[in-house]
Short mmCIF file of C-alpha atoms in Angstrom, two decimals:
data_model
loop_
_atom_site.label_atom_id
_atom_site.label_comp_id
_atom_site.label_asym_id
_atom_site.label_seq_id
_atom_site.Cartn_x
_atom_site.Cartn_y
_atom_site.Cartn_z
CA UNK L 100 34.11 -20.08 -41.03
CA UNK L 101 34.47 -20.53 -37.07
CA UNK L 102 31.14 -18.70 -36.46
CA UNK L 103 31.71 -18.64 -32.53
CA UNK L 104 34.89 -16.54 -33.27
CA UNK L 105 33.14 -14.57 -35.84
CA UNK L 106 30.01 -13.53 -33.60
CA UNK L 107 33.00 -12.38 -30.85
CA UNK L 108 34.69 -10.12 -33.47
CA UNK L 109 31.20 -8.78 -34.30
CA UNK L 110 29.91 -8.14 -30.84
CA UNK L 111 32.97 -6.60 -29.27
CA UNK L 112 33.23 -4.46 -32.68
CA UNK L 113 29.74 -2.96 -32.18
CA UNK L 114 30.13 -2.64 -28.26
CA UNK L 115 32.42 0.22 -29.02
CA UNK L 116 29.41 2.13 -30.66
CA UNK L 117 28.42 3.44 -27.03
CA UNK L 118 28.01 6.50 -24.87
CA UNK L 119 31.15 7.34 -22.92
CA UNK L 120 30.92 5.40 -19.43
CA UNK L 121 32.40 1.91 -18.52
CA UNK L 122 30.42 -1.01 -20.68
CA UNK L 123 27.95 -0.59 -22.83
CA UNK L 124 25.23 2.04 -22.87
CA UNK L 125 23.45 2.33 -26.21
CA UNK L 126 19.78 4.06 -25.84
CA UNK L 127 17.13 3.84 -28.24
CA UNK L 128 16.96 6.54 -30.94
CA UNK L 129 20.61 8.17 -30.10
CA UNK L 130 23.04 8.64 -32.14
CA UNK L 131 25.18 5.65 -30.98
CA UNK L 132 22.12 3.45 -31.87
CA UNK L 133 22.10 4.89 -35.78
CA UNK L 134 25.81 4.13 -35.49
CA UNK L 135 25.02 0.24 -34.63
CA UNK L 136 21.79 -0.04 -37.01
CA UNK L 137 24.59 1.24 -39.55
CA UNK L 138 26.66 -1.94 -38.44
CA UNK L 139 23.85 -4.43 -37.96
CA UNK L 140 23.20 -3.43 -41.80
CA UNK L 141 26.22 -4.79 -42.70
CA UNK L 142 25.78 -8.07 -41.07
CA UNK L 143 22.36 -8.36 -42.82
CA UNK L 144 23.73 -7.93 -46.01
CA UNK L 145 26.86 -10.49 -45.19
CA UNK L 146 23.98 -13.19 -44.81
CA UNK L 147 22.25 -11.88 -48.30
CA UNK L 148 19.22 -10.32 -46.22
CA UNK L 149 18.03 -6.91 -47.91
CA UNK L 150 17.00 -4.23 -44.70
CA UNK L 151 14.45 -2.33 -44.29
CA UNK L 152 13.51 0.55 -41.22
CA UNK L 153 9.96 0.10 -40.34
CA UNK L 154 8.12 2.55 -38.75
CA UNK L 155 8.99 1.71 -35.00
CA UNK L 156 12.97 1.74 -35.87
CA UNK L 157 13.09 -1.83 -35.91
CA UNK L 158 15.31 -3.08 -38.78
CA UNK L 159 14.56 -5.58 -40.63
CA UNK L 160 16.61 -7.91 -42.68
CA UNK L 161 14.59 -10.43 -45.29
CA UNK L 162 15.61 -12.86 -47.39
CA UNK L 163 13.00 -13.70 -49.67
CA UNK L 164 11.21 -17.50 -49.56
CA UNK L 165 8.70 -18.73 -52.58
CA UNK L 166 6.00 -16.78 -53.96
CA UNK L 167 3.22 -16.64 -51.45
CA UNK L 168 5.52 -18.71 -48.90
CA UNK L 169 4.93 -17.52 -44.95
CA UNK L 170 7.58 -16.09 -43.01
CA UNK L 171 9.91 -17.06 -39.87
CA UNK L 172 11.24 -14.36 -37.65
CA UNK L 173 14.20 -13.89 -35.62
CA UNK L 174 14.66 -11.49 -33.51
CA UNK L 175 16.02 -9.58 -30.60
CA UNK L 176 17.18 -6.08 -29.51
CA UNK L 177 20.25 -3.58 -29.90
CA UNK L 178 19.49 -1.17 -27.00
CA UNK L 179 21.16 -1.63 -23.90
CA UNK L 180 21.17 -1.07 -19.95
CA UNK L 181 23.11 1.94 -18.91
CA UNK L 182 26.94 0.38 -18.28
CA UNK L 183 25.71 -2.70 -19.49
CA UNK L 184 27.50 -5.28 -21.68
CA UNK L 185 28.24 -6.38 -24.58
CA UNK L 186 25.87 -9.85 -24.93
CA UNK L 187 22.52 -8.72 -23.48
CA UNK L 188 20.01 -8.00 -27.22
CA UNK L 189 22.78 -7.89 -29.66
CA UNK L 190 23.84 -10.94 -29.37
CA UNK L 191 20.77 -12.73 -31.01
CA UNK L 192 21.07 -9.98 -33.04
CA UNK L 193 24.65 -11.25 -34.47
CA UNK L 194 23.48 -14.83 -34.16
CA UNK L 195 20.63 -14.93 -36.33
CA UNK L 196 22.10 -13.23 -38.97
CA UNK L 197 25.04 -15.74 -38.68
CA UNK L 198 22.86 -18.49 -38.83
CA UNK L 199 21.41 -17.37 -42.10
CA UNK L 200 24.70 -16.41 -43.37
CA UNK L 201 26.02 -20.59 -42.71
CA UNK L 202 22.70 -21.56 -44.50
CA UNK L 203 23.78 -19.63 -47.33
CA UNK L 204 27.40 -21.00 -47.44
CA UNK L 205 26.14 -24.23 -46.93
CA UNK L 206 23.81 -24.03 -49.55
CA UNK L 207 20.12 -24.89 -48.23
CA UNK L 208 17.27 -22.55 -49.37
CA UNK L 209 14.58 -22.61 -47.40
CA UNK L 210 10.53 -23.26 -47.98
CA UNK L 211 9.66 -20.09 -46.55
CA UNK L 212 11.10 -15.96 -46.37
CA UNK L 213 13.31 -15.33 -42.96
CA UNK L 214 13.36 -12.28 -41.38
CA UNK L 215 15.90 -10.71 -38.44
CA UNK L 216 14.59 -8.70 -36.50
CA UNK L 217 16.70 -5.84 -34.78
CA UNK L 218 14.19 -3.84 -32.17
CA UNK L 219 15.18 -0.14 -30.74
CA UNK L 220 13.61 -0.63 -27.43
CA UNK L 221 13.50 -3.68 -24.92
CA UNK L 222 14.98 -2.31 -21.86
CA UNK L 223 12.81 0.67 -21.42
CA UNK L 224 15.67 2.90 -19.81
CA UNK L 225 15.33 5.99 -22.16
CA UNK L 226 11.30 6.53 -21.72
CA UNK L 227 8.77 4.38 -18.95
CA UNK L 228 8.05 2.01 -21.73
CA UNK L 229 9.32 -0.91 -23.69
CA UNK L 230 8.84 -3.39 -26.24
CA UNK L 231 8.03 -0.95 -29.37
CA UNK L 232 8.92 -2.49 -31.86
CA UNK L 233 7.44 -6.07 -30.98
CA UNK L 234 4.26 -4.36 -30.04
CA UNK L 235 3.98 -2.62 -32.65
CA UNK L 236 4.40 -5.67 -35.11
CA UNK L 237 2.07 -7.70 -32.91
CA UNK L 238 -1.15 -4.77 -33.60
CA UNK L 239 -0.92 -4.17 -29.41
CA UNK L 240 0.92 -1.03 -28.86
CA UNK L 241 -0.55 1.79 -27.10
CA UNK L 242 -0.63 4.71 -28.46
CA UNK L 243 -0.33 7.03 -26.30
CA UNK L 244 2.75 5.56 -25.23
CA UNK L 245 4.05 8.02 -28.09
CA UNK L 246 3.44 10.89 -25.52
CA UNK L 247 5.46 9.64 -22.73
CA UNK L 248 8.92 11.68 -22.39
CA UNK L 249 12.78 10.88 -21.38
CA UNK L 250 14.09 13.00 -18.76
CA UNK L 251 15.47 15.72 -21.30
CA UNK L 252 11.55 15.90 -21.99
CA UNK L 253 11.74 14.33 -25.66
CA UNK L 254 8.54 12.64 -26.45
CA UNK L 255 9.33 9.22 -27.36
CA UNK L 256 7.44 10.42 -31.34
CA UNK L 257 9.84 12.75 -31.29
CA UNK L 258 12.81 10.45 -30.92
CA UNK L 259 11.15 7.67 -33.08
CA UNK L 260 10.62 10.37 -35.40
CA UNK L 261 14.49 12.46 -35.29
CA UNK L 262 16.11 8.31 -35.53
CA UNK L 263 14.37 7.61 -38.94
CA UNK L 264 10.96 6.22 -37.42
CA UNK L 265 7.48 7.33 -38.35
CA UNK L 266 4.93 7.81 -35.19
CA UNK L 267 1.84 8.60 -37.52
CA UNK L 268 2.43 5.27 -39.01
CA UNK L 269 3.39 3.02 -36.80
CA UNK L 270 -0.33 1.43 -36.19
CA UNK L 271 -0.12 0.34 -39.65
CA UNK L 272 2.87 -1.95 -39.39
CA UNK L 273 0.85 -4.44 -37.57
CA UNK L 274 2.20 -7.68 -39.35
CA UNK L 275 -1.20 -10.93 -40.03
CA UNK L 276 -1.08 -14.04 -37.65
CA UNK L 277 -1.95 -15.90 -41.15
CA UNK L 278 1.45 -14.87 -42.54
CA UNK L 279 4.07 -15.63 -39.96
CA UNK L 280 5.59 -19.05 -39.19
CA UNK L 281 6.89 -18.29 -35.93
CA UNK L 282 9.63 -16.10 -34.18
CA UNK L 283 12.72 -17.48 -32.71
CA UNK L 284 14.91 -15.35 -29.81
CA UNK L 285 18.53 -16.02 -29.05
CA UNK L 286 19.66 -15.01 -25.74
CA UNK L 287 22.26 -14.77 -22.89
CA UNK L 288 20.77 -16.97 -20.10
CA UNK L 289 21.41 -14.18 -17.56
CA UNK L 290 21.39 -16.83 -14.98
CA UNK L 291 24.08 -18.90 -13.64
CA UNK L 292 21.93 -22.48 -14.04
CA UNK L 293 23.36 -23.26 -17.36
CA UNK L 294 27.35 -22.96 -16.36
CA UNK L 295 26.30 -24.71 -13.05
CA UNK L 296 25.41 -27.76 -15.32
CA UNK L 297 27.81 -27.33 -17.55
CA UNK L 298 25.82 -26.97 -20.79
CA UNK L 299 25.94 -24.53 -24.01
CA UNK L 300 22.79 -23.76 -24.32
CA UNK L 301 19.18 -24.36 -22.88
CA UNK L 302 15.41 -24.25 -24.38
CA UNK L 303 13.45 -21.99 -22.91
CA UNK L 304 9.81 -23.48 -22.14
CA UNK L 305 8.53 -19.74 -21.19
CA UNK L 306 8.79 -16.54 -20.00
CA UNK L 307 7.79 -15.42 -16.69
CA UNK L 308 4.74 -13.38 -15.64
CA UNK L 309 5.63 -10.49 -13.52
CA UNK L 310 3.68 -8.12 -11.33
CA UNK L 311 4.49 -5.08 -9.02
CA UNK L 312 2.72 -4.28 -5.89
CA UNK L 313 3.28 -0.92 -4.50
CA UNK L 314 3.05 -1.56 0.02
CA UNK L 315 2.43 1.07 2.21
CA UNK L 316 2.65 0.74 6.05
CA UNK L 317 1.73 3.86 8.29
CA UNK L 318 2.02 3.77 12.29
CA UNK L 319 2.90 6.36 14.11
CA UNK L 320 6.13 8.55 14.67
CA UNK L 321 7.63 9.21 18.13
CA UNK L 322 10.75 9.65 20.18
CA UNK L 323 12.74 6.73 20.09
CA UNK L 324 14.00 7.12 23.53
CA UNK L 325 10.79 7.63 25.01
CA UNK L 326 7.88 5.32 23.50
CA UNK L 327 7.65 1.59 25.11
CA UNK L 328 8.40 -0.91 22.91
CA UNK L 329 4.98 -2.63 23.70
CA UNK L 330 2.88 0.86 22.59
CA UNK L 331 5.09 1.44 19.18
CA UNK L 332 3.41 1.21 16.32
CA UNK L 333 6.42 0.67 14.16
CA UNK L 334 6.05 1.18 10.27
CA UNK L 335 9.60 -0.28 9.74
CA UNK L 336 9.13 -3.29 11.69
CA UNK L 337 5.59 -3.80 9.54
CA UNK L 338 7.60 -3.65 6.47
CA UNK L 339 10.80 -6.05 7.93
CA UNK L 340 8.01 -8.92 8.35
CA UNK L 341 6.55 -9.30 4.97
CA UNK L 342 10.28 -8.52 4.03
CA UNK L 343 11.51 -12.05 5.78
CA UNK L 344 8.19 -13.35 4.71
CA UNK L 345 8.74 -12.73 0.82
CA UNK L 346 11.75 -14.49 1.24
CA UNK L 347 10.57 -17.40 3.17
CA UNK L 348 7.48 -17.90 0.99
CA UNK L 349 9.09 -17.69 -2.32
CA UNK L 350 11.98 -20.24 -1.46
CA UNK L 351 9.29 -22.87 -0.76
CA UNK L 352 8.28 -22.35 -4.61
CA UNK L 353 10.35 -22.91 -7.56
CA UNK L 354 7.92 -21.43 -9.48
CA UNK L 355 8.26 -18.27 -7.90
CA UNK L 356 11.12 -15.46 -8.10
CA UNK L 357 9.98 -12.62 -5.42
CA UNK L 358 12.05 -9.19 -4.50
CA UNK L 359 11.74 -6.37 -2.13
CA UNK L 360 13.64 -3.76 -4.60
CA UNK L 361 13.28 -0.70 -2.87
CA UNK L 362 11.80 0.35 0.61
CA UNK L 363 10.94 4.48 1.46
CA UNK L 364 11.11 5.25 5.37
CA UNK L 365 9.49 8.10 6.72
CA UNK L 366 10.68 10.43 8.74
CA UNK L 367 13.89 8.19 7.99
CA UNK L 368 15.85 9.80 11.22
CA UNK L 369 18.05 8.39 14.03
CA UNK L 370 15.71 9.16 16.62
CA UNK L 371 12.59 8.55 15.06
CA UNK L 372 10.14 5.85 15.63
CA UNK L 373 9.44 5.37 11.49
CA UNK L 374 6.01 6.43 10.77
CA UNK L 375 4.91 5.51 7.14
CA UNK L 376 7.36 2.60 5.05
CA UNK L 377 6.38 1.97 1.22
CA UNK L 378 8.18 -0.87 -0.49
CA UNK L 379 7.97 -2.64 -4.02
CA UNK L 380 7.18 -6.47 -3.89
CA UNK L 381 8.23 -7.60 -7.47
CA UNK L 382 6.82 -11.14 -7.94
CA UNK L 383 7.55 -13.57 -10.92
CA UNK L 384 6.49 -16.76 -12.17
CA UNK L 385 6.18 -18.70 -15.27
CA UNK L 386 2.87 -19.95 -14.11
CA UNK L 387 -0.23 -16.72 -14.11
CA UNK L 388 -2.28 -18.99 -11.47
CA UNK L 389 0.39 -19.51 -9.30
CA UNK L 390 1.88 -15.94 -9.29
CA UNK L 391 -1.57 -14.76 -8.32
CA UNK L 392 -2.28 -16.90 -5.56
CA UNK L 393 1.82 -16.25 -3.91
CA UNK L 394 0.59 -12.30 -4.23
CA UNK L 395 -2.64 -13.19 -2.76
CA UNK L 396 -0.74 -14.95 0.63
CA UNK L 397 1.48 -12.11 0.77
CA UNK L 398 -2.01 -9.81 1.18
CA UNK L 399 -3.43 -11.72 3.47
CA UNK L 400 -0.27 -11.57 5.65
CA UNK L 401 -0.26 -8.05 5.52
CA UNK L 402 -3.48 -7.94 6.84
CA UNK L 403 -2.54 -9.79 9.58
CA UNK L 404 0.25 -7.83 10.23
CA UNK L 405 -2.01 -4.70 10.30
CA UNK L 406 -4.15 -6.55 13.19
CA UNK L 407 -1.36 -7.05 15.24
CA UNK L 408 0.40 -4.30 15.28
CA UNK L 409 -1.88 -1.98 14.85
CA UNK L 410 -0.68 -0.97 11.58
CA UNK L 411 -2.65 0.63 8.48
CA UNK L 412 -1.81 -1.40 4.83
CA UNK L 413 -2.46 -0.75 1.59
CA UNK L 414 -1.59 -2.93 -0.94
CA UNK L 415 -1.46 -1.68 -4.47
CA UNK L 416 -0.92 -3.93 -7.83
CA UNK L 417 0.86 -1.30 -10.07
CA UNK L 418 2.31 -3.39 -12.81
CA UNK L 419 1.24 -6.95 -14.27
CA UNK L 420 2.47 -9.16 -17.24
CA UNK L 421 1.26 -12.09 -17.82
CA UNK L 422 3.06 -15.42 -18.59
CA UNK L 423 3.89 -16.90 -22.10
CA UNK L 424 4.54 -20.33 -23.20
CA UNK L 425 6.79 -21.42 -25.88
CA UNK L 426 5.63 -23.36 -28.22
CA UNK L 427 5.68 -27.16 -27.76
CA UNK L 428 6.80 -28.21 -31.29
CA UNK L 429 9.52 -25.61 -31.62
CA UNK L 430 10.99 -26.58 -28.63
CA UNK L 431 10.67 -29.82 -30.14
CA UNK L 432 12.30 -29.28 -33.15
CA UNK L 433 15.05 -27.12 -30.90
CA UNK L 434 15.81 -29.91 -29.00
CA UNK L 435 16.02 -32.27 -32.17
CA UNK L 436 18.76 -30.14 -33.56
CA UNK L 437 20.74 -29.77 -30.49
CA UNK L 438 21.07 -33.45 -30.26
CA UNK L 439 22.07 -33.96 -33.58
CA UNK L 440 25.13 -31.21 -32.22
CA UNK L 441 25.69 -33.39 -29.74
CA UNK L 442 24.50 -31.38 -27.07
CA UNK L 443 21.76 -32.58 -24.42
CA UNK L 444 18.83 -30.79 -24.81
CA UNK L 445 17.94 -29.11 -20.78
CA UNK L 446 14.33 -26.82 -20.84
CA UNK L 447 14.24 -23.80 -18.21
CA UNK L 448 12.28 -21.11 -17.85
CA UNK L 449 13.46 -17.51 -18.72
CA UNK L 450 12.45 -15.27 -15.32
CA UNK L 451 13.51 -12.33 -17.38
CA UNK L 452 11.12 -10.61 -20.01
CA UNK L 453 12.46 -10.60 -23.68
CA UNK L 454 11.00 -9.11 -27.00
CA UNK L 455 9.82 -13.10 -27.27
CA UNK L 456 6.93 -11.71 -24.82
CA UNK L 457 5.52 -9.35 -26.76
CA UNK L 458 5.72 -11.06 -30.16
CA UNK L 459 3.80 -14.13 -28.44
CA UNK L 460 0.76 -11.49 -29.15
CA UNK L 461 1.15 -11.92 -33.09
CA UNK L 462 2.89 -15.92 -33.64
CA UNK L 463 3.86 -18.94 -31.71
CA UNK L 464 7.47 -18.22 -29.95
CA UNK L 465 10.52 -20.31 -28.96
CA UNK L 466 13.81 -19.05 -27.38
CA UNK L 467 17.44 -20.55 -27.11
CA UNK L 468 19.43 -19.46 -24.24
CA UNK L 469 23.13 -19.23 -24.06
CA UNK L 470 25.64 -19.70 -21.71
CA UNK L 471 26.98 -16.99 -19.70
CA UNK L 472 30.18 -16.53 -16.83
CA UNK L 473 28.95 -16.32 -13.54
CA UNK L 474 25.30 -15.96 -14.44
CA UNK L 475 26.13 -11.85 -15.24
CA UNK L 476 24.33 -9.97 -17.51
CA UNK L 477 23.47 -6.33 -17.47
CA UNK L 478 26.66 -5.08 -16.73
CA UNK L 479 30.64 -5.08 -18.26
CA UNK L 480 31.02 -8.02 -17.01
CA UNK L 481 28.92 -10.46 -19.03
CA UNK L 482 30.72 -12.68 -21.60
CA UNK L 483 29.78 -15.38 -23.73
CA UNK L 484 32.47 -17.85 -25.32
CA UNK L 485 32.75 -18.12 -28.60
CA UNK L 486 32.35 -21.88 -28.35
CA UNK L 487 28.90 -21.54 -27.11
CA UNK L 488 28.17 -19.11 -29.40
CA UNK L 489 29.44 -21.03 -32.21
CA UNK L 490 27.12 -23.49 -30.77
CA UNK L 491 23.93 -21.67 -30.75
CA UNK L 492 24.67 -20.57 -34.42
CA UNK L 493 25.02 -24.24 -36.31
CA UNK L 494 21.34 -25.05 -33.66
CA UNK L 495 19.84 -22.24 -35.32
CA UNK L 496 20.53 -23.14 -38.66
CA UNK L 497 19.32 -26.38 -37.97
CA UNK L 498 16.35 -25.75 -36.49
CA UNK L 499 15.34 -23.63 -39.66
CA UNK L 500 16.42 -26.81 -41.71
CA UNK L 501 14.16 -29.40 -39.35
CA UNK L 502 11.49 -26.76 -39.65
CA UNK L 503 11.64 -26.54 -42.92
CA UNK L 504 11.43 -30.84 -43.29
CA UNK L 505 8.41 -30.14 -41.75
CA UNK L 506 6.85 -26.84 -43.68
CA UNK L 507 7.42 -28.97 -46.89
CA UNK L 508 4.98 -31.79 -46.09
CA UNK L 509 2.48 -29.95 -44.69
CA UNK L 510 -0.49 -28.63 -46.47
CA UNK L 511 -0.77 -26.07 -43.63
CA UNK L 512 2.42 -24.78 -42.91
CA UNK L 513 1.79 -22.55 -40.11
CA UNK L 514 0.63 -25.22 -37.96
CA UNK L 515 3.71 -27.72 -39.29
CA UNK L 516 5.79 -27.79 -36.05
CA UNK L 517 3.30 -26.81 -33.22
#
């Protein structure tokens, strides 16, 4: 079978299963996700996998190792952005059941069960939280996250609940470390780094930390025709600084992604002196140390912008994730198989958050990233060949076969490639 080709049909079949709208928008618990879950069935069962719903509405397709044998996951999500595309979640959706579906032509069982793993909720666009289904499997999710409500004012237990899920019994899903091998994450890159080098697919060596801060500046308001210049005390102009400095600071740092997202001017008129600006300082970096000390600069220069222009500041960390690693021998055994594919192995960092993240709580993690046009994802326009797809499926597959070399002659098999 050409699996690149077959992963295309696949995805642009189940990108039709969306709300109306250009692209792709497919929120958790709707009807158009039952519709895909109904599809994504069918691929499990294509690759000999029998499904399950847990209780967060993540379905799961197993394929059963030896008696008392551990498990490997594989994972990734079905939701999608509003207008997004076709690639973003699904994709490592498609792959990993493709993967298991060559093993089986090919004829290699495996030392150990395999699971894929399709989760309701990574984006977080329907309610103000994400990750369920990962969390949920890892023994971390909050509870009372089941309270929070979309903007039609459905609690997110009653969605879970109405889409085949079961809120009262989702703590109990909580999978043991002592039972799973690992979990492996196919993705878009969602970057343009790959295509700039002209490679298939990359190793992710982590995912990024990310933190918020919430800036407020207040001056004072006046007429703009009538106030000196020397005697404002311009909130806007407060706010323009540690804009330019974000952006100065953060290209000196590879490590560091940094973005003003949004800025709120008050009184926001022609002929007003601006009195109070907030903005959002979004700050990412694969490294938890060096994140912290990048926010900790940008303070400090706030404060000094407060002295001189007699500004007030307040500087607010709403939000913070930290950093996760990927797992040294995975990558390893990742890079192993994409040499024997004749493809050099090239290790980047993902500065986007993936279900990976949140499933580094319960097992060690490794992610392959694939190619895609211009760098675009999140929107119609991202696209994936069916080349590089094909690609990522046969390194999948023999990754699980290199792993499984490895889970055979240890005595410990949990601990076999890390």
């Amino acid at each position: 079978m050409d699996w690149g080709r077959e992963a295309q049909h696949r995805l642009q079949d189940i990108a039709t299963l969306s709300a109306p709208g250009a692209g792709v928008t497919r929120f958790p618990f709707t009807q158009e996700h039952a519709d895909a879950r109904d599809k994504i069935s069918q691929w499990m069962k294509a690759a000999g996998l029998k499904t399950r719903l847990d209780a967060a509405c993540t379905l799961i397709g197993r394929r059963e190792g030896p008696p008392g044998s551990p498990t490997f996951l594989i994972g990734s999500h079905q939701d999608s952005v509003l207008g997004g595309g076709a690639y973003d979640g699904i994709m490592g959706v498609a792959l990993g059941c493709l993967a298991l579906e060559k093993l089986a032509a090919d004829g290699i069982t495996l030392p150990f069960a395999v699971e894929v793993l399709a989760f309701a909720d990574e984006e977080g666009v329907r309610f103000p939280t994400a990750l369920i289904g990962p969390r949920a499997l890892a023994g971390t999710l909050d509870d009372r996250v089941l309270d929070m409500c979309d903007q039609d004012g459905v609690t997110l237990a009653g969605a879970l609940n109405s889409a085949g899920g079961d809120a009262a019994t989702i703590a109990k899903i909580a999978r043991s470390r002592s039972d799973i091998l690992g979990y492996l994450e196919a993705h878009i890159e969602q970057g343009p780094l790959l295509e700039s080098e002209d490679l298939p697919l990359g190793i992710v060596t982590g995912i990024c930390g990310i933190e918020r801060n919430t800036v407020t500046f207040t001056g004072a308001t006046g007429h703009a025709g009538t106030v000196p210049m020397n005697l404002r005390q311009d909130a806007l102009v407060a706010a323009a600084h540690l804009i330019a400095e974000v952006d100065r600071l953060a290209s000196t740092d590879p490590n560091i992604r940094a973005t003003v997202g949004r800025i709120e001017n008050h009184p926001n008129v022609v002929n007003g002196i601006p009195r109070e600006v907030t903005v959002t300082v979004e700050i990412r970096g694969t490294d938890d140390a060096i994140r912290q000390r990048f926010a900790g600069e940008l303070k400090s220069f706030c404060a000094e912008i407060s002295c001189n222009r007699r500004i007030d500041v307040s500087f607010e960390r709403t939000y913070e994730q930290t950093a996760v690693s990927c797992d040294e021998g995975f990558r390893t055994l990742l890079a192993g198989a994409c040499e024997a594919e004749g493809i050099a192995p090239r290790e980047l960092p993902s500065g986007a958050t993936h279900d990976a993240s949140a499933m580094a709580d319960l097992c060690p993690i490794v992610m392959l990233f694939t190619r895609c046009r211009g760098g675009i994802s999140h929107s119609p326009e991202e696209y994936a060949t069916d080349a590089d797809m094909g690609q990522t499926v046969t390194v999948m597959a023999r990754f699980l076969q290199d792993l499984a070399a490895h889970v055979s002659h240890s005595a410990e098999p949990a601990q076999a490639a890390r």
